[in-house]
XYZ file of C-alpha atoms in Angstrom:
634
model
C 71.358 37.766 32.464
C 69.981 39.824 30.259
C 66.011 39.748 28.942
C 67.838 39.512 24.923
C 69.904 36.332 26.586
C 67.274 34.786 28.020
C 65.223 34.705 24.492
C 68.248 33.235 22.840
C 68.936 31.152 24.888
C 65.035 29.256 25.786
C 64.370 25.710 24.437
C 62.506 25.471 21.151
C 59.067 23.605 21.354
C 59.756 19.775 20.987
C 58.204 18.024 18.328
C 56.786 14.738 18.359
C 59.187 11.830 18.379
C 59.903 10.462 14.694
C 59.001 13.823 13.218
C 60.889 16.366 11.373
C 60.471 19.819 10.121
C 59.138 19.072 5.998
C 60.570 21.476 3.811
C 59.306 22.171 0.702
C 60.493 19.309 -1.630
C 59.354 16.796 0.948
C 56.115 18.417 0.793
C 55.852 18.143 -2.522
C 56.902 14.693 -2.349
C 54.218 13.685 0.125
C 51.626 15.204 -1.466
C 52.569 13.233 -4.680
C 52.690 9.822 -2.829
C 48.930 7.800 -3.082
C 46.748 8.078 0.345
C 45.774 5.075 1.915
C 42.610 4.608 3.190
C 42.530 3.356 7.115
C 41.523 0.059 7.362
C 38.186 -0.535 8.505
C 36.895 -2.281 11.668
C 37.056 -5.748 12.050
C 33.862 -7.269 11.705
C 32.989 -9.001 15.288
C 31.958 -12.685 14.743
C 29.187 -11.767 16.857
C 27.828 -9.224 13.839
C 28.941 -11.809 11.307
C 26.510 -14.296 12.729
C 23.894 -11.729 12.764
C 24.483 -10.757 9.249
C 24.600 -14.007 8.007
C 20.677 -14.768 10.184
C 19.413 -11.949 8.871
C 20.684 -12.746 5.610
C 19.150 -16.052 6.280
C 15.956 -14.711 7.625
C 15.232 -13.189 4.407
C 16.127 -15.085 1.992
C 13.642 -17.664 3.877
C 10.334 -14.815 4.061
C 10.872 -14.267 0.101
C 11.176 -18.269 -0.739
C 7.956 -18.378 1.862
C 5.983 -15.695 0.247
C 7.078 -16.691 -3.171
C 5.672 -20.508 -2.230
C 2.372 -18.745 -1.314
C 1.843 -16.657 -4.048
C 2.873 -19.397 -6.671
C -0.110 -21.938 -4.450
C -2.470 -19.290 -4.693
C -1.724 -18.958 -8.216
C -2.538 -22.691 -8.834
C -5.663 -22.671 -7.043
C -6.932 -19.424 -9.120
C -6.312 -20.999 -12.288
C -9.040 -22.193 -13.447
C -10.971 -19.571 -12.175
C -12.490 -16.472 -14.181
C -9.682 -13.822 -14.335
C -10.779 -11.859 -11.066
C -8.507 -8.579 -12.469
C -10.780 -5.541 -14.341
C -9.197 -2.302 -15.355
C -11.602 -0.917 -13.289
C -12.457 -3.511 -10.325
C -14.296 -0.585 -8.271
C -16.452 0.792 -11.172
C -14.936 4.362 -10.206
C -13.757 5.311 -13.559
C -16.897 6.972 -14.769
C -17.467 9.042 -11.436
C -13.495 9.787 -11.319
C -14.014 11.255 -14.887
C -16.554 13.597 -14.464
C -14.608 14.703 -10.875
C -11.670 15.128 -12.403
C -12.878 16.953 -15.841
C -14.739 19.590 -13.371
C -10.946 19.863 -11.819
C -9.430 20.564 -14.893
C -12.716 22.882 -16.115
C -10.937 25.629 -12.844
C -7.569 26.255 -13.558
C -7.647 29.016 -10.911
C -9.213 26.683 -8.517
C -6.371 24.197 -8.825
C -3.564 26.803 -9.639
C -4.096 27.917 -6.010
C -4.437 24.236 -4.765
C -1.322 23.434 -6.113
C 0.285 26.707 -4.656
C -1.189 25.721 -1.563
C 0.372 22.317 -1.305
C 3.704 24.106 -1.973
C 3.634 26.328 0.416
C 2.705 23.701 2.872
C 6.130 21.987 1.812
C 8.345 25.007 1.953
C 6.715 25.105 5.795
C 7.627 21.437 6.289
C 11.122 21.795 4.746
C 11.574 24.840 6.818
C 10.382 22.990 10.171
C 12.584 20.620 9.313
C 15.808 22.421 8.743
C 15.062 24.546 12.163
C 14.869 20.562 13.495
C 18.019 20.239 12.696
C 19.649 22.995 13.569
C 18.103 22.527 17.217
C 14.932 23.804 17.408
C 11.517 22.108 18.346
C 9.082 23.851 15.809
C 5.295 22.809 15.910
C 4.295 20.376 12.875
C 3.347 21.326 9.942
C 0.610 18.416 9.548
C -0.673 15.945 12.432
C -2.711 12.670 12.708
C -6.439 12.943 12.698
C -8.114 12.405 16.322
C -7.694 8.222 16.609
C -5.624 7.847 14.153
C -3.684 5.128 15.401
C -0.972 4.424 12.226
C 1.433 6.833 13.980
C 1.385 5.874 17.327
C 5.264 4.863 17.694
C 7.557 7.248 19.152
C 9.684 6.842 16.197
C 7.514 8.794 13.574
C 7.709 11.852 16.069
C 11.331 11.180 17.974
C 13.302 10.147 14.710
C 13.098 13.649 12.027
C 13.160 11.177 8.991
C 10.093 9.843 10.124
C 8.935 12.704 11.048
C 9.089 14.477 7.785
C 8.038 11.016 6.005
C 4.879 11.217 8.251
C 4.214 14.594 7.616
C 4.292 14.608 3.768
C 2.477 11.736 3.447
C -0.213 13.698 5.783
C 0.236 16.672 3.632
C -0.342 15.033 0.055
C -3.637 12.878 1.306
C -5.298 15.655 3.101
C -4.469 17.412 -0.372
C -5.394 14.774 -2.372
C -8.771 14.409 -0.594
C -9.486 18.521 0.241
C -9.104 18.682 -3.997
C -12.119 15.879 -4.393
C -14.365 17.372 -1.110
C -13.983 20.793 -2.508
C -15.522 19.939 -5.887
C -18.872 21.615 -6.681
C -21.936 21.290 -9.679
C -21.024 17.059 -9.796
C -23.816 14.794 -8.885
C -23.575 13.717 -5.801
C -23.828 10.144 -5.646
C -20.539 10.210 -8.475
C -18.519 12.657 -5.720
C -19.293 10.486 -2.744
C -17.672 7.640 -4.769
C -14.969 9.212 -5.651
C -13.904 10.417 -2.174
C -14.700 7.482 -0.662
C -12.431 5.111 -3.855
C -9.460 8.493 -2.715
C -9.637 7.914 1.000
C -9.226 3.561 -0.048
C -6.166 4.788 -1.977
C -4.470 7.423 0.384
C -5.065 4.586 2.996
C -3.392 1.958 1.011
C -0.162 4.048 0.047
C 0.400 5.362 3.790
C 4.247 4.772 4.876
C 3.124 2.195 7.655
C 1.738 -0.226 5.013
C 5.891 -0.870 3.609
C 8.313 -2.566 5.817
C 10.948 0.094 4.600
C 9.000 3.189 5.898
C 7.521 1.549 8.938
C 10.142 1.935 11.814
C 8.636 -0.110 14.259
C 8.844 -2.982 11.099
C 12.549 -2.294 11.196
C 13.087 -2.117 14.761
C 11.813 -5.681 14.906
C 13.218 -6.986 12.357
C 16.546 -5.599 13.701
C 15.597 -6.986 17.042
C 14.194 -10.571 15.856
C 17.293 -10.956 13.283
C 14.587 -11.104 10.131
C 12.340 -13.521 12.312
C 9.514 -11.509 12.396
C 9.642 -11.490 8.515
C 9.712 -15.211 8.297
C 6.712 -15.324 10.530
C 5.113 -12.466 9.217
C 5.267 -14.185 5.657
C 4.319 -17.539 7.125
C 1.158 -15.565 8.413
C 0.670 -14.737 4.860
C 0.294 -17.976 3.588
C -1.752 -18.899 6.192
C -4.029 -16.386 5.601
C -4.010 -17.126 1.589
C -4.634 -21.110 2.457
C -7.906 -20.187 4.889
C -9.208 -18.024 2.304
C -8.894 -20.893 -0.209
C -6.241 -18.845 -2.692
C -7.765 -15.448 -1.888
C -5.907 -13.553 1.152
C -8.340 -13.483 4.027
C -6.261 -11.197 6.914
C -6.617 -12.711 10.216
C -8.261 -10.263 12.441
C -7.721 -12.369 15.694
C -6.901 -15.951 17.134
C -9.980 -17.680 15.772
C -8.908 -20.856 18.148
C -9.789 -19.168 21.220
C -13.389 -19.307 20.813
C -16.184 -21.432 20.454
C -20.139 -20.122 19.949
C -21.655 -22.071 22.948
C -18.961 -22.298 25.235
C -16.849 -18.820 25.880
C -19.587 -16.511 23.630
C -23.049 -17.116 22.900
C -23.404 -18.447 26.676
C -27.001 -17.091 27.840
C -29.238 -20.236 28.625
C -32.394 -21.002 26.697
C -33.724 -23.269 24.779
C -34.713 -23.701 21.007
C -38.318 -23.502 21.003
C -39.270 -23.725 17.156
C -37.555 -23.923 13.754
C -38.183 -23.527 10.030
C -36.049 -23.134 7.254
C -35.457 -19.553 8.157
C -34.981 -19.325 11.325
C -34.643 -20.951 15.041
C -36.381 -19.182 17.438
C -34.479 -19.027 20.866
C -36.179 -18.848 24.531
C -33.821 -17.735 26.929
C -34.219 -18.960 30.777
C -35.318 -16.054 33.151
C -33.379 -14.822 36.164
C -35.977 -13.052 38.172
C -38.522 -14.754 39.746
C -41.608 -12.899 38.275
C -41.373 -11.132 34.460
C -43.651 -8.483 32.149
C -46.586 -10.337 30.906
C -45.686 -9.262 26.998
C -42.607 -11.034 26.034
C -39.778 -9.501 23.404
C -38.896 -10.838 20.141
C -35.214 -9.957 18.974
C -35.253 -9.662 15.028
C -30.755 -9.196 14.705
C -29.223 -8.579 11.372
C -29.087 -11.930 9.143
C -26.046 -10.909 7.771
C -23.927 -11.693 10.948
C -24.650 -14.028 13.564
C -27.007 -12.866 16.430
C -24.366 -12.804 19.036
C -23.505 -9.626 19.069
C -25.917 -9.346 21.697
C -24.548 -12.072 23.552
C -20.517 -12.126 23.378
C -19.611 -12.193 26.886
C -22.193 -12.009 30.377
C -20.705 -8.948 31.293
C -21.938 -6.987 28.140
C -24.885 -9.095 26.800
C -27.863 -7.320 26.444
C -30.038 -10.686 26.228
C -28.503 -11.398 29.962
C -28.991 -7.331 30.908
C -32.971 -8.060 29.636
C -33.327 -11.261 31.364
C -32.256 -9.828 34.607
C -34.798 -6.840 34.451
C -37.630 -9.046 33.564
C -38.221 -9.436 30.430
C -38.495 -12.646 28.497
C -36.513 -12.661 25.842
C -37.091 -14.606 22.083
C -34.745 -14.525 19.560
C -34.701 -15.323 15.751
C -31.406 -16.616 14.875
C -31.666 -16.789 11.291
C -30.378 -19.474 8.842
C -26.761 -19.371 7.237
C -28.421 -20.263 3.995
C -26.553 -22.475 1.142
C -27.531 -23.134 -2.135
C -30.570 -25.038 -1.886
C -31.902 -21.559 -0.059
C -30.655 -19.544 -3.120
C -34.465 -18.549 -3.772
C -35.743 -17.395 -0.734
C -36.815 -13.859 -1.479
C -37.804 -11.124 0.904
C -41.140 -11.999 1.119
C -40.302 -15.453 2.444
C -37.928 -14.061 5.022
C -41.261 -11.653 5.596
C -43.560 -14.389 6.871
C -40.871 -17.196 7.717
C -39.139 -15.198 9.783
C -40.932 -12.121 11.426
C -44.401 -13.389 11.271
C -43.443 -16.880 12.134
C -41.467 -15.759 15.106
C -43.900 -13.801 16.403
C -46.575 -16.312 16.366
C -44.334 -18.240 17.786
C -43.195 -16.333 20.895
C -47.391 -15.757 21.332
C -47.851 -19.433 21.386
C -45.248 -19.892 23.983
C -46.569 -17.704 26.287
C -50.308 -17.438 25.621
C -50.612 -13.917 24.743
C -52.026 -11.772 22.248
C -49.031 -9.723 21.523
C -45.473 -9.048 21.662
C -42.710 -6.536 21.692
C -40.375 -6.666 18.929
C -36.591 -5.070 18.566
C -35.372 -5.266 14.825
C -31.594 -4.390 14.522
C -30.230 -3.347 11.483
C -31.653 -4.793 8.257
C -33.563 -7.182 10.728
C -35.169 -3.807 11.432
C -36.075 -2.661 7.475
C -37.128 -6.338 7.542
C -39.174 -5.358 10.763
C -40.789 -2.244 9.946
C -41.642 -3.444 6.100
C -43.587 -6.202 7.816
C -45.336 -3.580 10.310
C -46.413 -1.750 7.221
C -47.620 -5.398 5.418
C -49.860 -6.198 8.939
C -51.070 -2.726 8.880
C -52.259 -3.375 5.386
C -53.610 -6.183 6.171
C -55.808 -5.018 9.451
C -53.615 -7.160 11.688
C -52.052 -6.234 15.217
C -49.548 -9.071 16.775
C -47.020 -6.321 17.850
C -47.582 -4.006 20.812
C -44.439 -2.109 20.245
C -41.088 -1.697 17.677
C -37.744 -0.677 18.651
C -35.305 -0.168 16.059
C -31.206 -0.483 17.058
C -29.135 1.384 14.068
C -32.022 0.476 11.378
C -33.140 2.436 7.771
C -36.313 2.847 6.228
C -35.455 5.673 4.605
C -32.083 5.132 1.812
C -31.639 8.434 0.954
C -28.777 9.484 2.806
C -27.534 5.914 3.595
C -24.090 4.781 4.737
C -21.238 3.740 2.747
C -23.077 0.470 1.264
C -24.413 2.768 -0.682
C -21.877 3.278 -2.641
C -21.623 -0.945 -3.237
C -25.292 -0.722 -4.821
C -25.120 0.443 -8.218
C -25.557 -1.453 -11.289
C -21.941 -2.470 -12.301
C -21.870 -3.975 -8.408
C -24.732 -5.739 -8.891
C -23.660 -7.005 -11.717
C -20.365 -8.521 -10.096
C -22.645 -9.451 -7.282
C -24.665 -11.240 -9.329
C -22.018 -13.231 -11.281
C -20.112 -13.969 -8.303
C -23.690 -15.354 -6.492
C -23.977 -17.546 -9.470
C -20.210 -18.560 -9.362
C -21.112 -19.745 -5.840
C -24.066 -21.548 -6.585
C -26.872 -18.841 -5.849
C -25.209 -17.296 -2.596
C -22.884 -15.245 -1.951
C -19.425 -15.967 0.256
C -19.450 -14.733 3.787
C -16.118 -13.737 3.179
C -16.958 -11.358 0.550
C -19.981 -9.455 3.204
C -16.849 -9.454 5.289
C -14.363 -7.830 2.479
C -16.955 -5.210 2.221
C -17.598 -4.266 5.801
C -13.602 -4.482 6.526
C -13.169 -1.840 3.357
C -15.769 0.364 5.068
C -13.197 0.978 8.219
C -10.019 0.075 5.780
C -7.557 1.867 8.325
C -8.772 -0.482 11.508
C -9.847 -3.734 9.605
C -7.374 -4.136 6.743
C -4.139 -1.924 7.222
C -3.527 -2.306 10.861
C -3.650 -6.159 10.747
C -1.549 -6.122 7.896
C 1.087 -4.140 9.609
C 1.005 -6.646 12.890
C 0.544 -9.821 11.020
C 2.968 -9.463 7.986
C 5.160 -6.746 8.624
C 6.062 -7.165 12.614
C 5.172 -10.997 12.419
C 2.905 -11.179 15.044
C -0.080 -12.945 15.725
C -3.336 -10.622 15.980
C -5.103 -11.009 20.011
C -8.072 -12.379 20.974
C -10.939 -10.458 20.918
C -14.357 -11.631 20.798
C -15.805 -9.008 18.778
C -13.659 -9.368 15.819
C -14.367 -13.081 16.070
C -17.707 -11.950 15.800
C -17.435 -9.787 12.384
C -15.213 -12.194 10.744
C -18.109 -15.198 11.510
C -20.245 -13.615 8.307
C -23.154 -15.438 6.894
C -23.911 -16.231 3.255
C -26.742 -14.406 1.465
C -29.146 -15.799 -0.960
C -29.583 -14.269 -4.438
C -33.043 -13.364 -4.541
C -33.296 -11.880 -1.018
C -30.101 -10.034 -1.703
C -30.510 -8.643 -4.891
C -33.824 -7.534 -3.790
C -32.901 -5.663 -1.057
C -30.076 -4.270 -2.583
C -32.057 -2.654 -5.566
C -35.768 -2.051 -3.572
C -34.306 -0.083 -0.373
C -30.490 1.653 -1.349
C -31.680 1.562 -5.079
C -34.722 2.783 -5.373
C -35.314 3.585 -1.527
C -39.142 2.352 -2.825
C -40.196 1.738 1.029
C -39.517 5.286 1.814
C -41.813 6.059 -1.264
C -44.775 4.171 -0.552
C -43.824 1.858 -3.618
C -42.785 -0.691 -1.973
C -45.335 -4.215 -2.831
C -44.671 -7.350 -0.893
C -47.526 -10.543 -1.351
C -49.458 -8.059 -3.736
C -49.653 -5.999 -0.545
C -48.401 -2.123 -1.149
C -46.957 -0.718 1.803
C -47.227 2.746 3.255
C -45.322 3.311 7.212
C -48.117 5.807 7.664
C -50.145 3.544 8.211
C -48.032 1.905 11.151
C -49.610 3.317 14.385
C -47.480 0.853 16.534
C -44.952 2.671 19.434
C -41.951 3.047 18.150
C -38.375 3.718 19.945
C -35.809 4.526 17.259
C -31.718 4.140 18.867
C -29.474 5.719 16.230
C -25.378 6.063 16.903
C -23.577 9.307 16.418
C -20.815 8.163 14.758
C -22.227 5.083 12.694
C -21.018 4.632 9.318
C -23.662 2.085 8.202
C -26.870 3.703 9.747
C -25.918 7.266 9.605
C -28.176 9.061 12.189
C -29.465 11.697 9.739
C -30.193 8.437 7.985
C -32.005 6.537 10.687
C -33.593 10.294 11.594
C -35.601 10.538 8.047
C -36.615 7.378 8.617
C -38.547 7.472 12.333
C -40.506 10.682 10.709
C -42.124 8.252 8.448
C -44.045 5.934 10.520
C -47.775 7.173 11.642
C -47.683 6.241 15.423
C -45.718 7.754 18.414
C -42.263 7.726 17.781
C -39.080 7.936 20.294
C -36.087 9.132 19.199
C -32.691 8.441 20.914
C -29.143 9.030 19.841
C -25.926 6.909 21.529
C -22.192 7.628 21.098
C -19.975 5.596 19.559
C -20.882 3.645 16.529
C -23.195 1.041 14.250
C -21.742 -1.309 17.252
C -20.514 -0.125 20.307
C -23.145 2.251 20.190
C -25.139 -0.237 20.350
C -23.865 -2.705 22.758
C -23.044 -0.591 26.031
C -23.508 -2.015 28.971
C -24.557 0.361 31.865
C -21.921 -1.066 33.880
C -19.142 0.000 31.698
C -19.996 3.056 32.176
C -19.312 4.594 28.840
C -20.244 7.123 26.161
C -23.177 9.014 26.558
C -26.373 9.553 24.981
C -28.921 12.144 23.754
C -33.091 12.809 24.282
C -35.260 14.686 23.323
C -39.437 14.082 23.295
C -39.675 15.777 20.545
C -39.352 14.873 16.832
C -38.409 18.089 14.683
C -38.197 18.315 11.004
C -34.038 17.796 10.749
C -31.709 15.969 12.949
C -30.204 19.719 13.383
C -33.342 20.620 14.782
C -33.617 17.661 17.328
C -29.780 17.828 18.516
C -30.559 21.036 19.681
C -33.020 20.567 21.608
C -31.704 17.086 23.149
C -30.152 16.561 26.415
C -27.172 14.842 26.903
C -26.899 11.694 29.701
C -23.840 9.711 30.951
C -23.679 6.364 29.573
C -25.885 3.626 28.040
C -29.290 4.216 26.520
C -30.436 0.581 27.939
C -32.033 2.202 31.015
C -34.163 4.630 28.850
C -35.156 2.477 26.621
C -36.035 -0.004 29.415
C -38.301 2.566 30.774
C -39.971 3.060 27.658
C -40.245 -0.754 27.093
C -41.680 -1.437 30.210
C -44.105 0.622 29.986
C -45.792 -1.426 26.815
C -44.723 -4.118 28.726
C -48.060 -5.116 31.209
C -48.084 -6.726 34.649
C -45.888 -9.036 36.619
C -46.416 -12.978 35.849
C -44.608 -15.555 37.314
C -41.048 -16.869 35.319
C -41.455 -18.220 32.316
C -39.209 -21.901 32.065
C -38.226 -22.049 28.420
C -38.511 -26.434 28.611
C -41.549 -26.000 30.549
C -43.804 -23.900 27.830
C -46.303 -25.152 25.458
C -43.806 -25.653 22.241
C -41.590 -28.361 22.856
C -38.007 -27.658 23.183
C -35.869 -28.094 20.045
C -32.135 -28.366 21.634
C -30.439 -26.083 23.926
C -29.246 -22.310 22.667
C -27.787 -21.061 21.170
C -29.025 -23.618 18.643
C -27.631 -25.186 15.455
C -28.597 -22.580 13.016
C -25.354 -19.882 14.377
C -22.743 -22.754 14.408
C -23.159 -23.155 10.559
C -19.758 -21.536 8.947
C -19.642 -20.211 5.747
């Protein structure tokens, strides 16, 4: 057979069965005829029943949050209308920011151009993403910024790029306000610190819809978590009596007494102001000159005694010291006079005496912490005036004399806050609400005490952990008008102690004047007490001064433990003219500052005397600690 055979005579290709070759008028005809859409997937009744819970779920978080806003609606009614155009007095500051914007075009032209260039990078990164690629980012988290911390907003490139912008438009939003020149200060501080409360507030983790771990369990939950998460809301409005109060942590898991505030002692003398605590020794002899604690009266004193394994009132005990405490009053309105003075003599000089009479000595060492340490040093300058000497030494945890460059309450002290303070201090019968210290603090550290608990307690439905020290800052005490308004206006206002202009009992007071030993602890990182803040302050007093910077913060800087083994702090013996100055000349340690300033201490400390038995001394004992005065609530 021939190759022209074999072609003519090989099998065509088969086509598949029920098919035929179209020509061109059945084409035409097919293409004329209506498509029909293929049917879509039956729905399983598995996914039905999920669809109709989630469906369910919903519907019961909106009637739940609409039930809690309409209740806290009722119980506002008949209050003042709590909503201002302006509620934190920005406005003026924001106007003269922005008008010296607007007065540099150029400046902003290339601001703008800046920001859009930064875009173009992101929507380049993000089309390379897609294509394959792994470019770098364009923006990243700050260091401890822990909003972004689910895989999702770096694994999923939505996220990603939602992430990214959001990091790209508040850096810009916040470089524009830091990079404004010829303001006054005090107006640009404001207004960065009223940006950073806004950029905070509008980040993509605050909104259920942007937040993928939100949606992941609410996915996984079947719109539980949103139920829960809205029944946490109400919660949270109903303990705040109508205004939202965010839980910061299971408030049921401790009691002062039992699992925090635990060191032994006894009450040993009370006042109005304060109760003084005697705690029981541990060592069998102590230093002849006992310590008076002085803590902050605008939280409890038990930040120095949370748990044994990080009290410092235990640590003390156990090297020999013996250890007084003034736990100060949570005052109501029949205290809503008490002025400075009064917490002046009822409170340090009453303590003092005292701790003397206990122990049948001449003198004490004192540790004022916080504004128990303005209080502390204001009263050193008032016995200075006054030729007297009770006090053999001062140490000062994370404490001002000096306002100039204070913290962040700073910005709570001018005269339109005072103003609201005022009228909300006479709303609440002449003090003002622990909860609204708290709302303060919390909007100091927005990110870590506002935002991330609304995230786990609203949006994922969760209930926030137990942890002792957050049980601690949300147990605020009230403050009475005079004393507060006073301290407000004399020290951040007018900074009149730093001045020498400072009068208290007809007594003007000048910290030159103090010779007393002083050991000043300042935190790197503290956003209350600012070191350079705390810094300007130790130069003013006339005696020998010690000067020692921690790690950490206005707390854990603090409280550390030398058995946790953490941070590290600075020295340096001598006291130069700037902070700069002294930081470079300091040497850095390992861990706590205790020991140091336990060497220091016990040197001003005397002899060896037997232990001192708190029920056994010459004031009668009062009750057992911590005392009644700290279990007050507010």
């Amino acid at each position: 057979m021939s190759e022209q055979t074999s072609i003519k005579t090989a099998s065509p290709r088969k086509r598949p069965a029920g098919s035929a070759k179209k020509g061109p008028a059945t084409a035409a005809k097919a293409a004329a005829e209506p498509k029909v859409a293929p049917e879509p997937a039956a729905i399983t009744p598995d996914q039905r029943a999920q669809i109709e819970t989630l469906s369910m779920n919903l519907a019961r978080a909106a009637m739940t949050a609409q039930g809690a806003i309409a209740e806290m609606a009722l119980k506002n009614a008949e209050r003042p209308a709590a909503l201002t155009p302006d509620p934190f007095h920005v406005a003026p500051a924001l106007n003269e920011v922005m008008s010296r914007i607007a007065s540099e075009p150029d400046r902003l032209l290339r601001a703008q151009a800046d920001l859009f260039t930064r875009y173009m990078d992101l929507w380049q990164s993000a089309a390379r993403r897609v294509a394959g690629e792994t470019p770098d980012p364009v923006a990243t988290p700050a260091r401890g910024d822990k909003r972004f911390a689910d895989p999702a907003w770096s694994d999923n490139p939505v996220f990603d790029v939602i992430k990214q912008s959001y990091l790209l438009t508040s850096g810009w939003l916040n470089g524009l306000v830091e990079g404004v020149e010829g303001v006054d200060p005090m107006a640009k501080r404001r207004v960065e610190f009223f940006m950073k409360m806004l950029t905070d507030a509008f980040a993509p983790t605050n909104f259920l819809a942007s937040n993928p771990a939100a949606l992941k369990e609410l996915a996984a939950t079947g719109g539980e978590s949103l139920v829960k998460g809205m029944q946490n809301f109400h919660a949270d409005l109903e303990r705040g009596g109508g205004q939202l109060s965010i839980a910061q942590t299971d408030y049921q898991m401790f009691t002062i007494g039992e699992n925090v505030a635990t060191a032994p002692g006894k009450v040993v003398f009370r006042n109005e102001i304060i109760e003084l605590l005697q705690f029981s020794p541990t060592t069998e002899e102590v230093f002849e000159i006992p310590l008076v604690i002085f803590p902050p009266w605008i939280n409890k004193f038990y930040i120095l005694d949370l748990r044994p394994e990080n009290s410092m009132i235990r640590w003390l005990t156990s090297q020999g010291v013996t250890v007084f405490l003034a736990s100060w009053v949570n005052p109501d309105a029949s205290l809503a006079e008490k002025t400075f003075e009064d917490y002046m003599r009822e409170g340090i000089y009453a303590g003092v005496a005292a701790a003397m009479d206990q122990c049948g000595v001449p003198r004490v060492n004192t540790v004022g912490y916080c504004i128990g340490g303005t209080l502390l040093s204001s009263t050193l300058a008032h016995m200075a005036a006054r030729k007297v000497n009770p006090i053999a030494s001062a140490t000062f945890f994370a404490a001002q004399q000096d306002f100039s460059e204070a913290g962040d309450l700073l910005l709570f002290t001018s005269e339109d806050w005072l103003a609201d303070l005022e009228k909300k201090m006479d709303e609440g019968g002449g003090v003002l609400s622990g909860q609204t210290m708290a709302d303060t603090f919390n909007a100091l550290r927005a990110n870590d005490l506002i935002w991330s608990f609304f995230v786990n307690n609203y949006l994922l439905g969760k209930e926030p952990k137990p942890f002792d020290l957050l049980f601690w800052n949300s147990d605020q005490t009230r403050m009475p008008k005079t004393l507060h308004l006073f301290y407000l206006r004399k020290f951040y206002g007018e900074n009149a102690l730093a001045k020498g202009e400072l009068t208290l009992d007809n007594v003007r007071l000048n910290l030159k004047d103090v010779k007393t030993p002083i050991y000043v602890q300042s935190s790197k990182e503290d956003h209350i007490a600012p070191a350079r803040s705390v810094y300007k302050g130790a130069q003013l007093f006339g005696g020998p001064v010690t000067f020692t910077m921690a790690g950490s913060g206005h707390i854990a800087g603090v409280i550390n433990h030398p058995d946790a083994k953490k941070y590290q702090h600075w020295t340096n013996d001598k006291l130069p003219p700037t902070l700069a100055e002294w930081q470079a000349g300091a040497v850095e340690h390992p861990g706590s500052w205790w020991p140091h300033w336990m060497a220091w201490l016990a040197d001003k400390s005397g002899g060896k005397v037997p232990a001192r038995d708190p029920a056994k001394g010459k004031l009668k004992p009062l009750g057992d600690a911590p005392g009644t005065y700290v279990k007050v609530k507010s």
